[in-house]
Amino acid sequence: MKEETIGSSGFHPQLLVIPSQQQQCQYNSAAAVLLLGVLGTCAQTEMKRVVGDNATLPCHHQFWVGDDPTLDIEWLLLKPTNRQRVVITFFAGRVFDPNEVERSRVAFAGEYLKGDASLVISDLSLIDSGEYSCKVKTGAQYHWSTISLIVLVKPSKPRCWMEGKLLEGGDVKMSCKSADGSDPLHYKWERVMDKGKYGGKLPSMALVDLKNPEIVTLKNLTKESTGVYKCTASNDVGEDSCTVEVKLHCEWKP
């Protein structure tokens, strides 16, 4: 995708003083500041979405196309390399998307000429994560807003397994692991109660590995230890689970 800088679609950086990322959030989201004849606003937020989903990044302005046909809109993506690239622009009465490959994935979400310049990105991938900036200009007035998009992967269905001897008085270690999913991944074991209900407390002799909560050891097995146990793997965008069944085996003695 072609790298661009601010001003590539008709913006004039000499008129616009853009604060740093840390300074931008110091503005009150409802306030407007007048600086060198330039009207600007800041409303920085964060959005988390799942790979494959769609995301609508909000951007609203009060500049209407009427007597003044000089409305320019520009969405920029700031990547971790601190290089800015143009995502989509409206300039000189036309919409431009500099990347033909992504043209079907990005578009203005609303009536951008009437105040809704929000950006929609479909079929999200991990490379879409980053800081997005919306800049709207008409005459000497500017509006800008930023939003951080974080694209995450749901936990894959975890695998549950047991190690140890399922004998009365013995110990068994239950483990659970998702092969995929964005960090941080959280694991929780619980007992399945009667009629398939979850949320039961673990037996008193159950030891949870605090450093690795996906591992639980059932000590000194008894009949009260038997049953179905469920492990849930979760992160900010989803969860999935697996189960194991603990059954006591009779030790054969010759």
PDB file of C-alpha atoms in Angstrom:
ATOM      1  CA  MET A   1       0.000   0.000   0.000  1.00  0.00           C
ATOM      2  CA  LYS A   2       1.377   3.391  -0.935  1.00  0.00           C
ATOM      3  CA  GLU A   3       2.815   5.435   1.935  1.00  0.00           C
ATOM      4  CA  GLU A   4       1.396   8.933   2.275  1.00  0.00           C
ATOM      5  CA  THR A   5       1.866  11.860   4.617  1.00  0.00           C
ATOM      6  CA  ILE A   6      -0.533  14.352   6.085  1.00  0.00           C
ATOM      7  CA  GLY A   7      -1.675  16.764   3.467  1.00  0.00           C
ATOM      8  CA  SER A   8      -1.691  14.229   0.615  1.00  0.00           C
ATOM      9  CA  SER A   9      -5.328  14.909  -0.127  1.00  0.00           C
ATOM     10  CA  GLY A  10      -5.388  18.646   0.118  1.00  0.00           C
ATOM     11  CA  PHE A  11      -4.711  19.224   3.807  1.00  0.00           C
ATOM     12  CA  HIS A  12      -2.349  22.040   4.711  1.00  0.00           C
ATOM     13  CA  PRO A  13      -0.116  21.056   7.634  1.00  0.00           C
ATOM     14  CA  GLN A  14       1.195  24.592   7.987  1.00  0.00           C
ATOM     15  CA  LEU A  15      -2.267  25.598   9.206  1.00  0.00           C
ATOM     16  CA  LEU A  16      -2.880  22.582  11.396  1.00  0.00           C
ATOM     17  CA  VAL A  17      -1.132  22.018  14.695  1.00  0.00           C
ATOM     18  CA  ILE A  18      -1.566  18.343  15.569  1.00  0.00           C
ATOM     19  CA  PRO A  19      -0.778  17.395  19.168  1.00  0.00           C
ATOM     20  CA  SER A  20       1.169  14.283  20.033  1.00  0.00           C
ATOM     21  CA  GLN A  21      -0.670  11.074  20.841  1.00  0.00           C
ATOM     22  CA  GLN A  22      -0.324  11.752  24.562  1.00  0.00           C
ATOM     23  CA  GLN A  23      -1.404  15.385  24.255  1.00  0.00           C
ATOM     24  CA  GLN A  24      -4.478  14.664  22.139  1.00  0.00           C
ATOM     25  CA  CYS A  25      -6.348  12.986  24.970  1.00  0.00           C
ATOM     26  CA  GLN A  26      -5.850  15.991  27.195  1.00  0.00           C
ATOM     27  CA  TYR A  27      -8.590  17.766  25.263  1.00  0.00           C
ATOM     28  CA  ASN A  28     -12.090  17.474  26.604  1.00  0.00           C
ATOM     29  CA  SER A  29     -14.035  15.395  24.077  1.00  0.00           C
ATOM     30  CA  ALA A  30     -16.818  17.960  24.114  1.00  0.00           C
ATOM     31  CA  ALA A  31     -14.547  20.977  23.804  1.00  0.00           C
ATOM     32  CA  ALA A  32     -13.378  22.863  20.775  1.00  0.00           C
ATOM     33  CA  VAL A  33     -10.129  24.776  20.601  1.00  0.00           C
ATOM     34  CA  LEU A  34      -9.336  27.690  18.364  1.00  0.00           C
ATOM     35  CA  LEU A  35      -5.703  27.671  17.332  1.00  0.00           C
ATOM     36  CA  LEU A  36      -4.268  29.858  14.574  1.00  0.00           C
ATOM     37  CA  GLY A  37      -7.724  30.178  13.060  1.00  0.00           C
ATOM     38  CA  VAL A  38      -8.149  26.390  12.936  1.00  0.00           C
ATOM     39  CA  LEU A  39     -11.079  24.653  14.637  1.00  0.00           C
ATOM     40  CA  GLY A  40     -10.216  21.167  15.894  1.00  0.00           C
ATOM     41  CA  THR A  41     -11.627  18.540  18.225  1.00  0.00           C
ATOM     42  CA  CYS A  42     -10.251  15.357  19.724  1.00  0.00           C
ATOM     43  CA  ALA A  43     -12.128  12.252  20.791  1.00  0.00           C
ATOM     44  CA  GLN A  44      -9.642   9.436  21.131  1.00  0.00           C
ATOM     45  CA  THR A  45     -11.075   6.042  22.033  1.00  0.00           C
ATOM     46  CA  GLU A  46     -10.217   2.352  21.745  1.00  0.00           C
ATOM     47  CA  MET A  47     -12.098  -0.377  19.927  1.00  0.00           C
ATOM     48  CA  LYS A  48     -11.552  -4.149  20.121  1.00  0.00           C
ATOM     49  CA  ARG A  49     -12.826  -6.458  17.415  1.00  0.00           C
ATOM     50  CA  VAL A  50     -12.398 -10.088  16.337  1.00  0.00           C
ATOM     51  CA  VAL A  51     -10.569 -11.324  13.249  1.00  0.00           C
ATOM     52  CA  GLY A  52     -13.087 -11.755  10.433  1.00  0.00           C
ATOM     53  CA  ASP A  53     -15.608  -9.298  11.881  1.00  0.00           C
ATOM     54  CA  ASN A  54     -16.386  -5.789  10.634  1.00  0.00           C
ATOM     55  CA  ALA A  55     -15.482  -2.561  12.437  1.00  0.00           C
ATOM     56  CA  THR A  56     -16.991   0.904  12.090  1.00  0.00           C
ATOM     57  CA  LEU A  57     -14.622   3.632  13.261  1.00  0.00           C
ATOM     58  CA  PRO A  58     -16.626   6.740  14.208  1.00  0.00           C
ATOM     59  CA  CYS A  59     -15.939  10.203  12.816  1.00  0.00           C
ATOM     60  CA  HIS A  60     -18.577  12.942  12.832  1.00  0.00           C
ATOM     61  CA  HIS A  61     -18.253  16.543  11.753  1.00  0.00           C
ATOM     62  CA  GLN A  62     -20.457  19.615  11.420  1.00  0.00           C
ATOM     63  CA  PHE A  63     -19.224  20.683   8.000  1.00  0.00           C
ATOM     64  CA  TRP A  64     -21.912  20.400   5.345  1.00  0.00           C
ATOM     65  CA  VAL A  65     -21.413  20.674   1.608  1.00  0.00           C
ATOM     66  CA  GLY A  66     -23.342  23.767   0.606  1.00  0.00           C
ATOM     67  CA  ASP A  67     -22.089  27.089  -0.559  1.00  0.00           C
ATOM     68  CA  ASP A  68     -18.534  25.995   0.251  1.00  0.00           C
ATOM     69  CA  PRO A  69     -17.622  22.932  -1.866  1.00  0.00           C
ATOM     70  CA  THR A  70     -14.129  22.589  -0.373  1.00  0.00           C
ATOM     71  CA  LEU A  71     -14.852  19.681   1.984  1.00  0.00           C
ATOM     72  CA  ASP A  72     -11.908  17.277   2.305  1.00  0.00           C
ATOM     73  CA  ILE A  73     -11.917  14.060   4.372  1.00  0.00           C
ATOM     74  CA  GLU A  74      -8.897  11.877   5.048  1.00  0.00           C
ATOM     75  CA  TRP A  75      -8.496   8.680   7.062  1.00  0.00           C
ATOM     76  CA  LEU A  76      -4.912   7.811   8.009  1.00  0.00           C
ATOM     77  CA  LEU A  77      -3.465   4.716   9.665  1.00  0.00           C
ATOM     78  CA  LEU A  78      -0.467   5.100  11.915  1.00  0.00           C
ATOM     79  CA  LYS A  79       1.373   1.790  12.013  1.00  0.00           C
ATOM     80  CA  PRO A  80       3.810   0.733  14.751  1.00  0.00           C
ATOM     81  CA  THR A  81       6.631   1.893  12.467  1.00  0.00           C
ATOM     82  CA  ASN A  82       5.263   5.449  12.883  1.00  0.00           C
ATOM     83  CA  ARG A  83       4.672   5.597   9.148  1.00  0.00           C
ATOM     84  CA  GLN A  84       1.351   7.072   8.100  1.00  0.00           C
ATOM     85  CA  ARG A  85      -0.567   5.714   5.159  1.00  0.00           C
ATOM     86  CA  VAL A  86      -3.781   6.893   3.604  1.00  0.00           C
ATOM     87  CA  VAL A  87      -6.736   4.524   3.988  1.00  0.00           C
ATOM     88  CA  ILE A  88      -9.416   6.476   2.119  1.00  0.00           C
ATOM     89  CA  THR A  89     -10.026  10.125   1.208  1.00  0.00           C
ATOM     90  CA  PHE A  90     -12.676  12.416  -0.201  1.00  0.00           C
ATOM     91  CA  PHE A  91     -11.101  15.266  -2.179  1.00  0.00           C
ATOM     92  CA  ALA A  92     -12.187  17.470  -5.056  1.00  0.00           C
ATOM     93  CA  GLY A  93     -15.606  15.857  -5.062  1.00  0.00           C
ATOM     94  CA  ARG A  94     -14.316  12.273  -5.399  1.00  0.00           C
ATOM     95  CA  VAL A  95     -13.545   9.316  -3.140  1.00  0.00           C
ATOM     96  CA  PHE A  96     -10.042   7.879  -3.453  1.00  0.00           C
ATOM     97  CA  ASP A  97      -8.730   4.580  -2.115  1.00  0.00           C
ATOM     98  CA  PRO A  98      -4.999   4.266  -2.854  1.00  0.00           C
ATOM     99  CA  ASN A  99      -4.924   0.484  -2.386  1.00  0.00           C
ATOM    100  CA  GLU A 100      -6.768  -1.543  -5.008  1.00  0.00           C
ATOM    101  CA  VAL A 101      -6.355  -4.791  -3.043  1.00  0.00           C
ATOM    102  CA  GLU A 102      -8.236  -3.423  -0.014  1.00  0.00           C
ATOM    103  CA  ARG A 103     -10.749  -1.369  -1.961  1.00  0.00           C
ATOM    104  CA  SER A 104     -13.524  -3.876  -1.297  1.00  0.00           C
ATOM    105  CA  ARG A 105     -12.789  -3.876   2.465  1.00  0.00           C
ATOM    106  CA  VAL A 106     -12.798  -0.159   3.307  1.00  0.00           C
ATOM    107  CA  ALA A 107     -15.465   2.456   2.672  1.00  0.00           C
ATOM    108  CA  PHE A 108     -17.209   5.414   4.231  1.00  0.00           C
ATOM    109  CA  ALA A 109     -19.901   3.980   6.495  1.00  0.00           C
ATOM    110  CA  GLY A 110     -22.395   6.836   6.345  1.00  0.00           C
ATOM    111  CA  GLU A 111     -23.322  10.043   4.556  1.00  0.00           C
ATOM    112  CA  TYR A 112     -19.897  11.609   4.737  1.00  0.00           C
ATOM    113  CA  LEU A 113     -21.069  14.805   3.030  1.00  0.00           C
ATOM    114  CA  LYS A 114     -23.698  15.329   5.732  1.00  0.00           C
ATOM    115  CA  GLY A 115     -21.632  14.843   8.852  1.00  0.00           C
ATOM    116  CA  ASP A 116     -20.945  11.091   9.137  1.00  0.00           C
ATOM    117  CA  ALA A 117     -17.441  10.360   7.889  1.00  0.00           C
ATOM    118  CA  SER A 118     -17.139   7.075   9.809  1.00  0.00           C
ATOM    119  CA  LEU A 119     -14.974   4.361   8.270  1.00  0.00           C
ATOM    120  CA  VAL A 120     -16.058   0.738   7.904  1.00  0.00           C
ATOM    121  CA  ILE A 121     -13.469  -2.037   7.555  1.00  0.00           C
ATOM    122  CA  SER A 122     -14.793  -5.485   6.693  1.00  0.00           C
ATOM    123  CA  ASP A 123     -13.240  -8.929   7.190  1.00  0.00           C
ATOM    124  CA  LEU A 124     -10.717  -7.701   9.750  1.00  0.00           C
ATOM    125  CA  SER A 125      -7.244  -9.182   9.948  1.00  0.00           C
ATOM    126  CA  LEU A 126      -4.484  -8.709  12.510  1.00  0.00           C
ATOM    127  CA  ILE A 127      -2.659  -6.246  10.254  1.00  0.00           C
ATOM    128  CA  ASP A 128      -5.606  -3.849  10.563  1.00  0.00           C
ATOM    129  CA  SER A 129      -4.626  -3.085  14.157  1.00  0.00           C
ATOM    130  CA  GLY A 130      -3.298   0.410  14.686  1.00  0.00           C
ATOM    131  CA  GLU A 131      -4.129   4.023  15.394  1.00  0.00           C
ATOM    132  CA  TYR A 132      -6.555   5.581  12.925  1.00  0.00           C
ATOM    133  CA  SER A 133      -6.961   9.315  12.436  1.00  0.00           C
ATOM    134  CA  CYS A 134      -9.898  11.051  10.747  1.00  0.00           C
ATOM    135  CA  LYS A 135      -9.265  14.571   9.472  1.00  0.00           C
ATOM    136  CA  VAL A 136     -11.985  16.744   7.993  1.00  0.00           C
ATOM    137  CA  LYS A 137     -11.293  20.170   6.451  1.00  0.00           C
ATOM    138  CA  THR A 138     -13.405  22.878   4.929  1.00  0.00           C
ATOM    139  CA  GLY A 139     -11.941  26.292   4.272  1.00  0.00           C
ATOM    140  CA  ALA A 140      -9.883  27.225   7.330  1.00  0.00           C
ATOM    141  CA  GLN A 141     -11.733  24.874   9.673  1.00  0.00           C
ATOM    142  CA  TYR A 142     -10.506  21.442  10.671  1.00  0.00           C
ATOM    143  CA  HIS A 143     -11.867  18.536  12.667  1.00  0.00           C
ATOM    144  CA  TRP A 144      -9.735  15.575  13.680  1.00  0.00           C
ATOM    145  CA  SER A 145     -10.317  12.531  15.835  1.00  0.00           C
ATOM    146  CA  THR A 146      -8.333   9.380  16.542  1.00  0.00           C
ATOM    147  CA  ILE A 147      -9.264   5.854  17.528  1.00  0.00           C
ATOM    148  CA  SER A 148      -7.143   2.815  18.319  1.00  0.00           C
ATOM    149  CA  LEU A 149      -8.333  -0.391  16.669  1.00  0.00           C
ATOM    150  CA  ILE A 150      -7.181  -3.634  18.260  1.00  0.00           C
ATOM    151  CA  VAL A 151      -7.939  -6.769  16.262  1.00  0.00           C
ATOM    152  CA  LEU A 152      -7.894  -9.921  18.378  1.00  0.00           C
ATOM    153  CA  VAL A 153      -8.246 -13.664  17.892  1.00  0.00           C
ATOM    154  CA  LYS A 154     -10.798 -15.597  19.927  1.00  0.00           C
ATOM    155  CA  PRO A 155      -9.443 -18.547  21.910  1.00  0.00           C
ATOM    156  CA  SER A 156      -9.560 -21.734  19.904  1.00  0.00           C
ATOM    157  CA  LYS A 157     -11.410 -24.667  21.445  1.00  0.00           C
ATOM    158  CA  PRO A 158      -9.083 -25.839  24.213  1.00  0.00           C
ATOM    159  CA  ARG A 159      -7.915 -29.413  24.667  1.00  0.00           C
ATOM    160  CA  CYS A 160      -8.471 -31.017  28.066  1.00  0.00           C
ATOM    161  CA  TRP A 161      -6.504 -34.004  29.292  1.00  0.00           C
ATOM    162  CA  MET A 162      -5.589 -35.837  32.500  1.00  0.00           C
ATOM    163  CA  GLU A 163      -2.396 -37.362  33.865  1.00  0.00           C
ATOM    164  CA  GLY A 164      -2.148 -39.737  36.797  1.00  0.00           C
ATOM    165  CA  LYS A 165      -3.875 -42.827  38.125  1.00  0.00           C
ATOM    166  CA  LEU A 166      -7.611 -42.666  38.679  1.00  0.00           C
ATOM    167  CA  LEU A 167      -7.425 -44.733  41.851  1.00  0.00           C
ATOM    168  CA  GLU A 168      -8.875 -44.005  45.267  1.00  0.00           C
ATOM    169  CA  GLY A 169      -6.280 -42.096  47.265  1.00  0.00           C
ATOM    170  CA  GLY A 170      -4.325 -41.219  44.141  1.00  0.00           C
ATOM    171  CA  ASP A 171      -3.637 -37.888  42.470  1.00  0.00           C
ATOM    172  CA  VAL A 172      -4.608 -36.740  38.992  1.00  0.00           C
ATOM    173  CA  LYS A 173      -3.530 -33.618  37.141  1.00  0.00           C
ATOM    174  CA  MET A 174      -6.057 -31.969  34.801  1.00  0.00           C
ATOM    175  CA  SER A 175      -4.697 -29.675  32.087  1.00  0.00           C
ATOM    176  CA  CYS A 176      -6.308 -27.404  29.528  1.00  0.00           C
ATOM    177  CA  LYS A 177      -4.785 -25.449  26.635  1.00  0.00           C
ATOM    178  CA  SER A 178      -5.959 -23.375  23.665  1.00  0.00           C
ATOM    179  CA  ALA A 179      -3.692 -23.564  20.627  1.00  0.00           C
ATOM    180  CA  ASP A 180      -4.699 -20.119  19.390  1.00  0.00           C
ATOM    181  CA  GLY A 181      -5.991 -16.853  20.808  1.00  0.00           C
ATOM    182  CA  SER A 182      -4.782 -13.345  21.572  1.00  0.00           C
ATOM    183  CA  ASP A 183      -3.092 -12.744  24.909  1.00  0.00           C
ATOM    184  CA  PRO A 184      -3.872 -12.497  27.691  1.00  0.00           C
ATOM    185  CA  LEU A 185      -5.646 -15.845  27.791  1.00  0.00           C
ATOM    186  CA  HIS A 186      -7.396 -16.742  31.039  1.00  0.00           C
ATOM    187  CA  TYR A 187      -8.241 -20.261  32.175  1.00  0.00           C
ATOM    188  CA  LYS A 188     -10.807 -21.346  34.736  1.00  0.00           C
ATOM    189  CA  TRP A 189     -11.707 -24.818  35.964  1.00  0.00           C
ATOM    190  CA  GLU A 190     -15.084 -25.587  37.505  1.00  0.00           C
ATOM    191  CA  ARG A 191     -17.100 -28.641  38.322  1.00  0.00           C
ATOM    192  CA  VAL A 192     -20.198 -29.649  36.371  1.00  0.00           C
ATOM    193  CA  MET A 193     -23.065 -30.101  38.776  1.00  0.00           C
ATOM    194  CA  ASP A 194     -26.176 -32.212  38.351  1.00  0.00           C
ATOM    195  CA  LYS A 195     -28.249 -31.736  35.190  1.00  0.00           C
ATOM    196  CA  GLY A 196     -25.316 -30.232  33.328  1.00  0.00           C
ATOM    197  CA  LYS A 197     -25.109 -27.012  35.348  1.00  0.00           C
ATOM    198  CA  TYR A 198     -21.711 -25.347  35.641  1.00  0.00           C
ATOM    199  CA  GLY A 199     -20.281 -23.212  38.372  1.00  0.00           C
ATOM    200  CA  GLY A 200     -19.661 -25.874  40.990  1.00  0.00           C
ATOM    201  CA  LYS A 201     -16.732 -25.375  43.321  1.00  0.00           C
ATOM    202  CA  LEU A 202     -13.715 -27.599  42.967  1.00  0.00           C
ATOM    203  CA  PRO A 203     -13.186 -30.236  45.677  1.00  0.00           C
ATOM    204  CA  SER A 204     -11.382 -29.039  48.795  1.00  0.00           C
ATOM    205  CA  MET A 205      -8.358 -31.163  47.867  1.00  0.00           C
ATOM    206  CA  ALA A 206      -8.028 -29.540  44.450  1.00  0.00           C
ATOM    207  CA  LEU A 207      -4.844 -27.515  43.965  1.00  0.00           C
ATOM    208  CA  VAL A 208      -4.802 -24.772  41.334  1.00  0.00           C
ATOM    209  CA  ASP A 209      -1.389 -23.878  39.906  1.00  0.00           C
ATOM    210  CA  LEU A 210      -1.352 -20.107  40.475  1.00  0.00           C
ATOM    211  CA  LYS A 211       1.315 -19.546  37.825  1.00  0.00           C
ATOM    212  CA  ASN A 212      -0.461 -21.835  35.368  1.00  0.00           C
ATOM    213  CA  PRO A 213      -4.192 -21.768  36.230  1.00  0.00           C
ATOM    214  CA  GLU A 214      -4.913 -24.096  33.324  1.00  0.00           C
ATOM    215  CA  ILE A 215      -3.504 -26.881  35.518  1.00  0.00           C
ATOM    216  CA  VAL A 216      -5.441 -28.295  38.484  1.00  0.00           C
ATOM    217  CA  THR A 217      -4.377 -31.287  40.578  1.00  0.00           C
ATOM    218  CA  LEU A 218      -6.980 -33.369  42.377  1.00  0.00           C
ATOM    219  CA  LYS A 219      -5.301 -34.800  45.488  1.00  0.00           C
ATOM    220  CA  ASN A 220      -6.278 -37.941  47.383  1.00  0.00           C
ATOM    221  CA  LEU A 221      -9.118 -39.003  45.092  1.00  0.00           C
ATOM    222  CA  THR A 222     -12.353 -40.206  46.649  1.00  0.00           C
ATOM    223  CA  LYS A 223     -15.810 -40.965  45.308  1.00  0.00           C
ATOM    224  CA  GLU A 224     -16.671 -37.330  46.024  1.00  0.00           C
ATOM    225  CA  SER A 225     -13.960 -36.292  43.547  1.00  0.00           C
ATOM    226  CA  THR A 226     -15.590 -38.071  40.631  1.00  0.00           C
ATOM    227  CA  GLY A 227     -17.595 -36.232  38.011  1.00  0.00           C
ATOM    228  CA  VAL A 228     -17.217 -33.929  35.032  1.00  0.00           C
ATOM    229  CA  TYR A 229     -14.917 -30.905  35.119  1.00  0.00           C
ATOM    230  CA  LYS A 230     -15.020 -28.012  32.686  1.00  0.00           C
ATOM    231  CA  CYS A 231     -12.155 -25.723  31.668  1.00  0.00           C
ATOM    232  CA  THR A 232     -12.935 -22.371  30.020  1.00  0.00           C
ATOM    233  CA  ALA A 233     -10.342 -20.420  28.038  1.00  0.00           C
ATOM    234  CA  SER A 234     -11.224 -16.757  27.552  1.00  0.00           C
ATOM    235  CA  ASN A 235      -9.880 -13.387  26.460  1.00  0.00           C
ATOM    236  CA  ASP A 236     -11.369  -9.958  25.733  1.00  0.00           C
ATOM    237  CA  VAL A 237     -13.281 -11.117  22.659  1.00  0.00           C
ATOM    238  CA  GLY A 238     -14.506 -14.629  23.336  1.00  0.00           C
ATOM    239  CA  GLU A 239     -14.282 -17.933  25.129  1.00  0.00           C
ATOM    240  CA  ASP A 240     -14.493 -21.679  24.550  1.00  0.00           C
ATOM    241  CA  SER A 241     -14.345 -24.724  26.779  1.00  0.00           C
ATOM    242  CA  CYS A 242     -13.684 -28.443  27.086  1.00  0.00           C
ATOM    243  CA  THR A 243     -14.460 -31.095  29.688  1.00  0.00           C
ATOM    244  CA  VAL A 244     -12.944 -34.187  31.269  1.00  0.00           C
ATOM    245  CA  GLU A 245     -14.607 -36.876  33.352  1.00  0.00           C
ATOM    246  CA  VAL A 246     -12.980 -38.248  36.476  1.00  0.00           C
ATOM    247  CA  LYS A 247     -13.904 -41.878  37.220  1.00  0.00           C
ATOM    248  CA  LEU A 248     -12.356 -44.059  39.885  1.00  0.00           C
ATOM    249  CA  HIS A 249     -10.901 -47.332  38.656  1.00  0.00           C
ATOM    250  CA  CYS A 250     -10.629 -50.415  40.791  1.00  0.00           C
ATOM    251  CA  GLU A 251      -7.044 -51.472  41.402  1.00  0.00           C
ATOM    252  CA  TRP A 252      -6.623 -55.115  40.476  1.00  0.00           C
ATOM    253  CA  LYS A 253      -4.753 -57.183  43.023  1.00  0.00           C
ATOM    254  CA  PRO A 254      -3.699 -60.773  42.288  1.00  0.00           C
TER     255      PRO A 254
END
